[in-house]
CSV table of C-alpha atoms and ligand atoms in Angstrom, one decimal:
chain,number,residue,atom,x,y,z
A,1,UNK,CA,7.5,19.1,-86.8
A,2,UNK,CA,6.0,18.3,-83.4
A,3,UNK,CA,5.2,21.1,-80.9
A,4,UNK,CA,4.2,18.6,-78.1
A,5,UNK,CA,1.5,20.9,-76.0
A,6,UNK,CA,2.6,24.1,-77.3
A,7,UNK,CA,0.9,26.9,-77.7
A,8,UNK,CA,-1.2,28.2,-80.8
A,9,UNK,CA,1.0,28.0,-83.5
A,10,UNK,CA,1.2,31.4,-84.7
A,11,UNK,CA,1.8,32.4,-88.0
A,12,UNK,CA,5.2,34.5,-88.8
A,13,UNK,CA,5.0,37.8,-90.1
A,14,UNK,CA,5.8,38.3,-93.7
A,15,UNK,CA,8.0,41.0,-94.8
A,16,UNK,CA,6.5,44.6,-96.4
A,17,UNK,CA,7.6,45.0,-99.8
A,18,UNK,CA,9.4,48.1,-99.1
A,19,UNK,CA,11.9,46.4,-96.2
A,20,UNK,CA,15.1,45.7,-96.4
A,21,UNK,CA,14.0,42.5,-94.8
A,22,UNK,CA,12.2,41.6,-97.5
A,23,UNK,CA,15.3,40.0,-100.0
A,24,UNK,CA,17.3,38.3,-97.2
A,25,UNK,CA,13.9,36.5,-95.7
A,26,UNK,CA,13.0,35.9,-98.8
A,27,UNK,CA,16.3,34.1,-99.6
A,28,UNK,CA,17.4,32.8,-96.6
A,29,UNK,CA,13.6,31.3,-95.9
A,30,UNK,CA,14.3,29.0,-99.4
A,31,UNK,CA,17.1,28.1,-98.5
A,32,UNK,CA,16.1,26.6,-95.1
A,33,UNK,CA,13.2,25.3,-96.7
A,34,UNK,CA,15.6,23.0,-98.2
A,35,UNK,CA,17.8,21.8,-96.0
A,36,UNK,CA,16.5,19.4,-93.1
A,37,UNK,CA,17.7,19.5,-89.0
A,38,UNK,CA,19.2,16.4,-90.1
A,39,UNK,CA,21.7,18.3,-92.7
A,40,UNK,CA,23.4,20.2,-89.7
A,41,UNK,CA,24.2,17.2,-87.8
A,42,UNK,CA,28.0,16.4,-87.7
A,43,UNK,CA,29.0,13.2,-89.4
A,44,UNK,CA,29.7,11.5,-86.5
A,45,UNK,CA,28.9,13.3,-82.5
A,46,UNK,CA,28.3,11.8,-79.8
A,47,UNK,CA,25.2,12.1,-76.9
A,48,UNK,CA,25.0,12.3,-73.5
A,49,UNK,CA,21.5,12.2,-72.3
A,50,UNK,CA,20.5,11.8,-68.4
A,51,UNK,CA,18.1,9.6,-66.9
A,52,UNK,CA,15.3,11.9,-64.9
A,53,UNK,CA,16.2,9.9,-61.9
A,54,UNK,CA,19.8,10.9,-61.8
A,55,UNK,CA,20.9,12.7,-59.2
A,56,UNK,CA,20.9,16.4,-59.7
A,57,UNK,CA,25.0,16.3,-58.1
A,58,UNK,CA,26.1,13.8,-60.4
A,59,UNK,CA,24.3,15.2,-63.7
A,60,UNK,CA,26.5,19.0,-63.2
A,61,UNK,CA,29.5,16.2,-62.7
A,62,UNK,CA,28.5,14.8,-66.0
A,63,UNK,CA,28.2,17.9,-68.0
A,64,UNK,CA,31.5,19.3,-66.5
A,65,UNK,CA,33.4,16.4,-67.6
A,66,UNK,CA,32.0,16.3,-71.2
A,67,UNK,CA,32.5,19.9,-71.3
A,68,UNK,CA,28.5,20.6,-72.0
A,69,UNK,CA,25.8,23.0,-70.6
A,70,UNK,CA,22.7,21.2,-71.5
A,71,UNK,CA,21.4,17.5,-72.0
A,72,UNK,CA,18.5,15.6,-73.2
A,73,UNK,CA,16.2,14.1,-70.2
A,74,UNK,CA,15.1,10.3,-70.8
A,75,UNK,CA,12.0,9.0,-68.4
A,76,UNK,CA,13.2,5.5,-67.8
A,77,UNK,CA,9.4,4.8,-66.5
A,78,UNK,CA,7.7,6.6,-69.3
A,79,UNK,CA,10.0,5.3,-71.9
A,80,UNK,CA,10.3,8.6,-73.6
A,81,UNK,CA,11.9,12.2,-73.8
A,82,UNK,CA,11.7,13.6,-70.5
A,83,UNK,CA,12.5,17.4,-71.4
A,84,UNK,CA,16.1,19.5,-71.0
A,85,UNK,CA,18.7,19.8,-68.1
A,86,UNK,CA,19.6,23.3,-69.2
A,87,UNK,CA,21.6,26.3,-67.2
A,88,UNK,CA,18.2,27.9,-67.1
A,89,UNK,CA,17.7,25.3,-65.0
A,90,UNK,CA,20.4,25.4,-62.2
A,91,UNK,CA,19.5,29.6,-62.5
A,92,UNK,CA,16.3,28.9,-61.2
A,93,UNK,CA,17.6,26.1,-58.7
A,94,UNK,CA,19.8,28.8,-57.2
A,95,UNK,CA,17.5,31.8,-57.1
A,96,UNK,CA,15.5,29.5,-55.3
A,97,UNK,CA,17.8,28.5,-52.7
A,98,UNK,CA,18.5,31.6,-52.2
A,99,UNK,CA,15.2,33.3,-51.5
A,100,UNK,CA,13.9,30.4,-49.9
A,101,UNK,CA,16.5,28.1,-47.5
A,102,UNK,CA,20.0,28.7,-46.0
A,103,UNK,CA,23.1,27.8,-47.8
A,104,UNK,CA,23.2,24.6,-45.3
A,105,UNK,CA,19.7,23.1,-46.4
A,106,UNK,CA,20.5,24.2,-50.0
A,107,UNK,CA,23.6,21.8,-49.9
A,108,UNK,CA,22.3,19.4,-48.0
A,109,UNK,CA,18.8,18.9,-50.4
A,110,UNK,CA,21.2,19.0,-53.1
A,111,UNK,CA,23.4,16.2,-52.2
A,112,UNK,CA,20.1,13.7,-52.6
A,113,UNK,CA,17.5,15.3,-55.1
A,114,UNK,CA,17.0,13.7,-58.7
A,115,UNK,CA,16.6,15.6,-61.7
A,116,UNK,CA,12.9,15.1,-61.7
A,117,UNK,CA,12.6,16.9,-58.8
A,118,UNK,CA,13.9,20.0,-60.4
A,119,UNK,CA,10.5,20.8,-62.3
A,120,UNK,CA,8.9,20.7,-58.6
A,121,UNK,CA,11.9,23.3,-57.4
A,122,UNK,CA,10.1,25.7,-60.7
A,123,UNK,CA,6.7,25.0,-60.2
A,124,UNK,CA,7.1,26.3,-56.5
A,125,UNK,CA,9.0,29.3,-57.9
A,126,UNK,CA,5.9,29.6,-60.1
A,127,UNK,CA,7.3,28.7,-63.6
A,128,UNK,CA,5.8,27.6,-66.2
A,129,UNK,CA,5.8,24.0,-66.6
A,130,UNK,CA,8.3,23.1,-69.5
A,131,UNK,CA,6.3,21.7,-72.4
A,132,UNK,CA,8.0,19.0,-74.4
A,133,UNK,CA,9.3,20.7,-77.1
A,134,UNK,CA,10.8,18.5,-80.2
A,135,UNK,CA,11.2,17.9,-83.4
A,136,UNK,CA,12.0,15.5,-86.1
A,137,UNK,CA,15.3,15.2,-87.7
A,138,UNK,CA,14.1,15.3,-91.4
A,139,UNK,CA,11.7,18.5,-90.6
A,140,UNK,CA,13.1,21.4,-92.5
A,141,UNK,CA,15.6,24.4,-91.0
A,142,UNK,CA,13.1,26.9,-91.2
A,143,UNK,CA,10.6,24.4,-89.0
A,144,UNK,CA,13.1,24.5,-87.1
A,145,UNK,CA,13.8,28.2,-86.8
A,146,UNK,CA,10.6,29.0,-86.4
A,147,UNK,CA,10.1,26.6,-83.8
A,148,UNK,CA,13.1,27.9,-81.7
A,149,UNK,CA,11.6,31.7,-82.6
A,150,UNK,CA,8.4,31.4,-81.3
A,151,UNK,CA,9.5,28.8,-78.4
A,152,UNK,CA,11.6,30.8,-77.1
A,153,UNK,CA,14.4,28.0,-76.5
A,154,UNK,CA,17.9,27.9,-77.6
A,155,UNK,CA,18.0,24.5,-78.5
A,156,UNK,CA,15.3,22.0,-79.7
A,157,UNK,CA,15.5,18.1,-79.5
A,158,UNK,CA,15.3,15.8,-82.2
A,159,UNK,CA,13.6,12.5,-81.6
A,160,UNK,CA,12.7,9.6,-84.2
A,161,UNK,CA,11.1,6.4,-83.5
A,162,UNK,CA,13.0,3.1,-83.7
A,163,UNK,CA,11.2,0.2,-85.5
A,164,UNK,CA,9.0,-0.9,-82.3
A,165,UNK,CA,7.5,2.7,-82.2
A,166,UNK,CA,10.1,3.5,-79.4
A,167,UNK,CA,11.0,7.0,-79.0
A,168,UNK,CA,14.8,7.6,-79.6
A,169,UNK,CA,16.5,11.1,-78.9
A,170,UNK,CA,19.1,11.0,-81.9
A,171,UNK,CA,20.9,14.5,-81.2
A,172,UNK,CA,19.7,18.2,-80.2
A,173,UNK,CA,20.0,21.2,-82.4
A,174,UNK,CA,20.7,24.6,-81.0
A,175,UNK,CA,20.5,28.4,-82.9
A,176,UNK,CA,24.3,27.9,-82.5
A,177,UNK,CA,24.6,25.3,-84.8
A,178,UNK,CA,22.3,26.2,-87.5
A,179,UNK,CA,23.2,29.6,-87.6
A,180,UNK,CA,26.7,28.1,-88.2
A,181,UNK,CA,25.3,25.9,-90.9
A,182,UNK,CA,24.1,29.0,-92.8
A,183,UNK,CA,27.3,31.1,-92.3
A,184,UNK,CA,29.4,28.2,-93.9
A,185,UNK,CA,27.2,27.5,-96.5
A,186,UNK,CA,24.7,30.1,-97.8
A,187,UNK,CA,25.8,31.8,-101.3
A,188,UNK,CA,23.5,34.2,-101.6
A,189,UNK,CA,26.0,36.4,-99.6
A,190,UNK,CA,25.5,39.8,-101.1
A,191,UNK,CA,22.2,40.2,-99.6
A,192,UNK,CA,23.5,40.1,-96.3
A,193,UNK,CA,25.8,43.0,-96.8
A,194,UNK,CA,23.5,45.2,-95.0
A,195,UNK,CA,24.6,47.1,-91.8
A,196,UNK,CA,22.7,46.9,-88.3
A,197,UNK,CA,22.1,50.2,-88.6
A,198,UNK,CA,19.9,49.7,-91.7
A,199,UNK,CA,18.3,46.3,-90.5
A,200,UNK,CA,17.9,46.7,-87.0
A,201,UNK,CA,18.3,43.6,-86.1
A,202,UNK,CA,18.6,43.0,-81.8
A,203,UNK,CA,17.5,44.9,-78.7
A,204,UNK,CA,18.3,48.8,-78.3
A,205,UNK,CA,16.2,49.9,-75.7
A,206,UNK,CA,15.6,48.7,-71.9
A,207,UNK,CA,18.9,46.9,-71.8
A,208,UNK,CA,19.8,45.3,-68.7
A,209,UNK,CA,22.9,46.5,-67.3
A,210,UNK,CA,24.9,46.4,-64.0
A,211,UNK,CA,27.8,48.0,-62.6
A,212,UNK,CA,30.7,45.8,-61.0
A,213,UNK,CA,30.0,46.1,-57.7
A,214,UNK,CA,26.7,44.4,-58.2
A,215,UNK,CA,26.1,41.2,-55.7
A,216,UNK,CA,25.7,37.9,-58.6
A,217,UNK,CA,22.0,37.2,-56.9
A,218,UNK,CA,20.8,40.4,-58.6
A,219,UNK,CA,22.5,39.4,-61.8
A,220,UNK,CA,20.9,35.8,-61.6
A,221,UNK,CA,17.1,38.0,-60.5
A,222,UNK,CA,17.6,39.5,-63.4
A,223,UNK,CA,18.1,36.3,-65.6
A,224,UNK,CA,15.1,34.8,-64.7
A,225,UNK,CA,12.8,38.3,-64.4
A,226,UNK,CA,13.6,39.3,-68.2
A,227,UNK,CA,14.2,36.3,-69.0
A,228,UNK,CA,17.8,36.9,-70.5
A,229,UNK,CA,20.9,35.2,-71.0
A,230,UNK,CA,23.3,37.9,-70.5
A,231,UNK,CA,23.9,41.1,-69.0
A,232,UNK,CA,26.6,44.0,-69.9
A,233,UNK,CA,28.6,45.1,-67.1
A,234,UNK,CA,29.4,48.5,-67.4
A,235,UNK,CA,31.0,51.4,-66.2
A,236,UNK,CA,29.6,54.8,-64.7
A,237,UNK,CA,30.1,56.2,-68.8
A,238,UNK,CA,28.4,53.4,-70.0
A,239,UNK,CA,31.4,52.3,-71.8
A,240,UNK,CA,30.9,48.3,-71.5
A,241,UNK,CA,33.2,46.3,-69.2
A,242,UNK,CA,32.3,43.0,-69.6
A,243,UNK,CA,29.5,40.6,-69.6
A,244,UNK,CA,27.8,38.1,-67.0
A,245,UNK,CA,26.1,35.3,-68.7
A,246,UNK,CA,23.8,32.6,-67.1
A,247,UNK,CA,26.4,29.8,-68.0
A,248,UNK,CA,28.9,31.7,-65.6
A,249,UNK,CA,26.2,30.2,-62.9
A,250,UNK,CA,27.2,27.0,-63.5
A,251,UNK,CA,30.3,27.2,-61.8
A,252,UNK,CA,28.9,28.3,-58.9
A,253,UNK,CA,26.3,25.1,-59.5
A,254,UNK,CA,29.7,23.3,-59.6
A,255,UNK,CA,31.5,24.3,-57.2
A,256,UNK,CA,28.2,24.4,-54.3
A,257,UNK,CA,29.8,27.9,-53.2
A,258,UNK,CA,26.3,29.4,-52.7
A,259,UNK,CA,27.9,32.4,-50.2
A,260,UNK,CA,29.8,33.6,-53.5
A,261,UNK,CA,26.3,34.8,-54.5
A,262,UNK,CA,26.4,37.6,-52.8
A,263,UNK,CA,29.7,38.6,-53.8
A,264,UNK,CA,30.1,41.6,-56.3
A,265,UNK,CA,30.3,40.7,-60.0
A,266,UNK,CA,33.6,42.1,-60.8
A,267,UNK,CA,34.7,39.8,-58.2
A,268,UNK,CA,33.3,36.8,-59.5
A,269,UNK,CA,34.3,37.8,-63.1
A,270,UNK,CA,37.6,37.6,-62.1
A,271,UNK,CA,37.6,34.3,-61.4
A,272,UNK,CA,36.3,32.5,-64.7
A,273,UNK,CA,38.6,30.0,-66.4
A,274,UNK,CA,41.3,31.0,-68.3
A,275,UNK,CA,39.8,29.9,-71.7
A,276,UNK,CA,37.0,32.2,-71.6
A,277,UNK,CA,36.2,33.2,-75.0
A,278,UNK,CA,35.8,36.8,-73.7
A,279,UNK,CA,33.2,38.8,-75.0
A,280,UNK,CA,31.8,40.3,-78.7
A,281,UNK,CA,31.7,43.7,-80.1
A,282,UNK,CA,30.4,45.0,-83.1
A,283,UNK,CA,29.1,48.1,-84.0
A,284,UNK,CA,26.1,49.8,-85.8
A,285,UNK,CA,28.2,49.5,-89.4
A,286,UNK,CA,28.6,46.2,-89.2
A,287,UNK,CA,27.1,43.5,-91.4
A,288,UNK,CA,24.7,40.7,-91.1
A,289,UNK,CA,27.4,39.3,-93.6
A,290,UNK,CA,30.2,40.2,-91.2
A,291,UNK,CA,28.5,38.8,-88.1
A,292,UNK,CA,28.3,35.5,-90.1
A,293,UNK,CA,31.6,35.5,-90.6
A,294,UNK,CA,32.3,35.7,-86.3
A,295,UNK,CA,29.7,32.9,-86.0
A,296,UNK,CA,31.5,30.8,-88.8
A,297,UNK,CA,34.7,31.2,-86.9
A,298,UNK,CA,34.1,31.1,-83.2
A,299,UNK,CA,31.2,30.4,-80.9
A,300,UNK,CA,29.5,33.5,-80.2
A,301,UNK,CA,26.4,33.7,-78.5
A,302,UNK,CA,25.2,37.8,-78.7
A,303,UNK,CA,27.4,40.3,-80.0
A,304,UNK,CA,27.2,43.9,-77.2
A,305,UNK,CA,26.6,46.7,-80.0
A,306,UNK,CA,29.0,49.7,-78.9
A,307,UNK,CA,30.0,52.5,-80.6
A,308,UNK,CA,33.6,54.3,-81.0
A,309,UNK,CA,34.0,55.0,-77.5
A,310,UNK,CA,33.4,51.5,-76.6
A,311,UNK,CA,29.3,52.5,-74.8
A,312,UNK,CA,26.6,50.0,-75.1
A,313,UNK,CA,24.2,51.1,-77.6
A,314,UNK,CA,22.7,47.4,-78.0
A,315,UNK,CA,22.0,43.7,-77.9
A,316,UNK,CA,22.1,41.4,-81.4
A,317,UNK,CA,21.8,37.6,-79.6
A,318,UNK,CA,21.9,34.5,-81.6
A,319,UNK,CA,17.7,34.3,-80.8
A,320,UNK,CA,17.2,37.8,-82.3
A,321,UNK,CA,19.5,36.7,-85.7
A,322,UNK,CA,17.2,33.8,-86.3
A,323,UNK,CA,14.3,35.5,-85.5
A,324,UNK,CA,14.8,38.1,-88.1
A,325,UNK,CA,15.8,35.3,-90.7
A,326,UNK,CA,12.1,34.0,-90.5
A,327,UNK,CA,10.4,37.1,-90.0
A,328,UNK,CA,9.5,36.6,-86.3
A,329,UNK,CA,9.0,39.7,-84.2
A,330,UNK,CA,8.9,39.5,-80.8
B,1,LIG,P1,19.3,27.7,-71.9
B,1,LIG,O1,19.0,27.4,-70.5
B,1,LIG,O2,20.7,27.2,-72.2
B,1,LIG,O3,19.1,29.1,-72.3
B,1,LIG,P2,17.0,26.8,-73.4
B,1,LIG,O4,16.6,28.2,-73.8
B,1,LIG,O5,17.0,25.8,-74.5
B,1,LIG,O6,18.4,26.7,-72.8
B,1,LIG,O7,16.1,26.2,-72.2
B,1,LIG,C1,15.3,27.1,-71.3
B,1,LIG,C2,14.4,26.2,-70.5
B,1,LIG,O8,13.5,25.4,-71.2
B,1,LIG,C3,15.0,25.3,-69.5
B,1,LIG,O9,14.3,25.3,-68.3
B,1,LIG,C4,14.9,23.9,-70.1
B,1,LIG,O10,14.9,22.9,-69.2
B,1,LIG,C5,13.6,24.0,-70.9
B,1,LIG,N1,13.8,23.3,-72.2
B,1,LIG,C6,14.6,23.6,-73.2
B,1,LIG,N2,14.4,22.8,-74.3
B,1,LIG,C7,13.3,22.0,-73.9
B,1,LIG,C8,12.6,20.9,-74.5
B,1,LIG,N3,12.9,20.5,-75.8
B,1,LIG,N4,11.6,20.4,-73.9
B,1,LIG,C9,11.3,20.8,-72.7
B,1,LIG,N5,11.9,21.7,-72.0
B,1,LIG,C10,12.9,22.3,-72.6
B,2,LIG,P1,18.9,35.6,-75.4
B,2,LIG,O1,18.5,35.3,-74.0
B,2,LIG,O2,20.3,36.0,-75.6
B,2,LIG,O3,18.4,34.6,-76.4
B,2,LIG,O4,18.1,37.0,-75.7
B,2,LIG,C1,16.7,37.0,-75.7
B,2,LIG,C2,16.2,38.4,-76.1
B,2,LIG,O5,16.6,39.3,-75.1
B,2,LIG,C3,16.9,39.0,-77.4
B,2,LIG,O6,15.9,39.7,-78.1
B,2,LIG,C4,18.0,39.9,-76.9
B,2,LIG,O7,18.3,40.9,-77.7
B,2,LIG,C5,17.4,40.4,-75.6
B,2,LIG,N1,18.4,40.6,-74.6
B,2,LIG,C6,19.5,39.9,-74.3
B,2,LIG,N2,20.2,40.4,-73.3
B,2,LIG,C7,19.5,41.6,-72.9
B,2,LIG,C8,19.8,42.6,-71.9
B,2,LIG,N3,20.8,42.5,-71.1
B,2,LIG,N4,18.8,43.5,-71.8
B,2,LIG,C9,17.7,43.6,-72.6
B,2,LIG,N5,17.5,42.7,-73.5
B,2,LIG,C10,18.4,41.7,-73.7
């Protein structure tokens, strides 16, 4: 595993002996242990990756018509992995704009600025600097759990080097994928027949909510302040609504309609595409096992934990699943 410029690499907690944690870690942790990033790939994908001197403009074109939210970043002068074009990304671009030039200069310095010049929009809005995260594709699943845990990311690159000691980006794997991996393919499915309730698994305190008359810019404020990828929209009762998630942002990255920022987020909800997957419930009584079985047939990203009368009692996201697999508390 390579952890280029991370931090200290902690170690993860282990599990008390009285936990109900204890037997799925223990399980789940072998079996990631023995399969490899490389085991998740599909047989044949493809990848899009962008050059760091691409235009910003012409990279969202390129993710729109592949139908993706993130991509790879390839330094043509460095000869190596450059980093991700990710929808943090364009949340931070926007908030930016926002706070710090008119909707004119915003469009206008969009039209010409390369994707390298992105990390200068974050360092201004005080961000940390990206470190190059990646890994390589024959380091085990729990590597790579472990590395996604602790960094924080949703997705992690895979790089090898070709037989001149070139680096090659051969594919990126995300929590998405590997947590699908394990819902199609673990046996050891009768540990996981514990409730929520019982393994606490996700966020129940502090959520971040917002009513629907909230203007989008304070949605996207609170994306980058807490540092979350989705907030419940709910109602006076706290019965949930809805959800705004940062990759709704991207259509407003798309479409360069910076005034609907200030609009209210019912508003804007309204107008998502037509194949929106719409969003996940579960309660307290549900399973780890029966969460599985949502991520083995659709792609959910967080589950909203309600109870009978449909009010938000929690968060379980993809991040806090795979963080309670290897034992990593946040
Ligand atoms: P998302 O924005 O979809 O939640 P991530 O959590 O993976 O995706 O990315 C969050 C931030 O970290 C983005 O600013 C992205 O550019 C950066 N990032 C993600 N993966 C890497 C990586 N492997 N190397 C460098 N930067 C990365
Ligand atoms: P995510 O951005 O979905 O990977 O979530 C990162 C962490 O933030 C997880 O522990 C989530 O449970 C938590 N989280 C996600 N959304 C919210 C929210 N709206 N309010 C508070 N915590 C959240």
């Amino acid at each position: 595993m390579t952890s280029r410029g991370s931090s200290a690499d902690r170690e993860l907690e282990a599990p008390s002996a009285d936990s109900p944690a204890l037997e799925i870690q223990t399980l789940v942790r072998s079996f990631l242990k023995e399969h490899t990033a490389y085991d998740v790939l599909p047989v044949s994908y493809r990848l899009i990756v962008f050059d760091t001197r691409l235009l910003v403009k012409k990279a969202l074109a390129g993710l729109v018509q592949n139908g993706i939210v993130s991509a790879p970043l390839w330094s043509s002068e460095l000869h190596r992995f450059a980093g991700m074009l990710t929808v943090s990304d364009f949340v931070n671009l926007i908030q930016y704009y926002y706070t710090h030039a008119s909707v004119e200069d915003a469009l206008q310095d969009i039209e010409k600025f390369e994707i390298g010049h992105l990390r200068d929009v974050e360092k201004k809005l005080g961000a940390p600097a990206p470190q190059l995260i990646s890994m390589h594709p024959m380091s085990s699943l729990y590597d790579a759990c472990r590395l996604l845990a602790e960094s924080r990311a949703h997705r992690v690159p895979l790089l090898d080097n070709d037989a001149l000691g070139t680096e090659m980006i051969i594919s990126v794997i995300t929590q998405y994928r590997i947590l699908k991996f394990i819902a199609v393919n673990y046996q050891e499915t009768r540990s996981l027949r514990r409730s929520l309730a019982e393994l606490k698994i996700g966020t129940y305190e502090n959520i971040a909510t917002a009513p629907l008359s909230t203007p989008v810019i304070e949605l996207i404020n609170i994306f980058v302040d807490k540092k979350i990828s989705a907030v419940p929209i709910i109602d006076e009762n706290g019965v949930v609504l809805n959800v705004y998630e940062t990759v709704d942002v991207m259509s407003i990255a798309r479409s360069g309609r910076y005034n609907e920022l200030d609009i209210p987020v019912g508003e804007a909800l309204e107008a998502r595409p037509k194949d929106y997957p719409g969003v996940h419930t579960c309660t307290l009584n549900d399973t780890l096992y029966s969460i599985f079985q949502t991520i083995r047939k659709q792609r959910v990203y967080r589950l909203i934990v309600v109870d009978q009368d449909k009010k938000l009692i929690g968060i379980v996201s993809l991040s806090d699943i795979l963080g309670y697999l290897v034992g990593y508390q946040r």
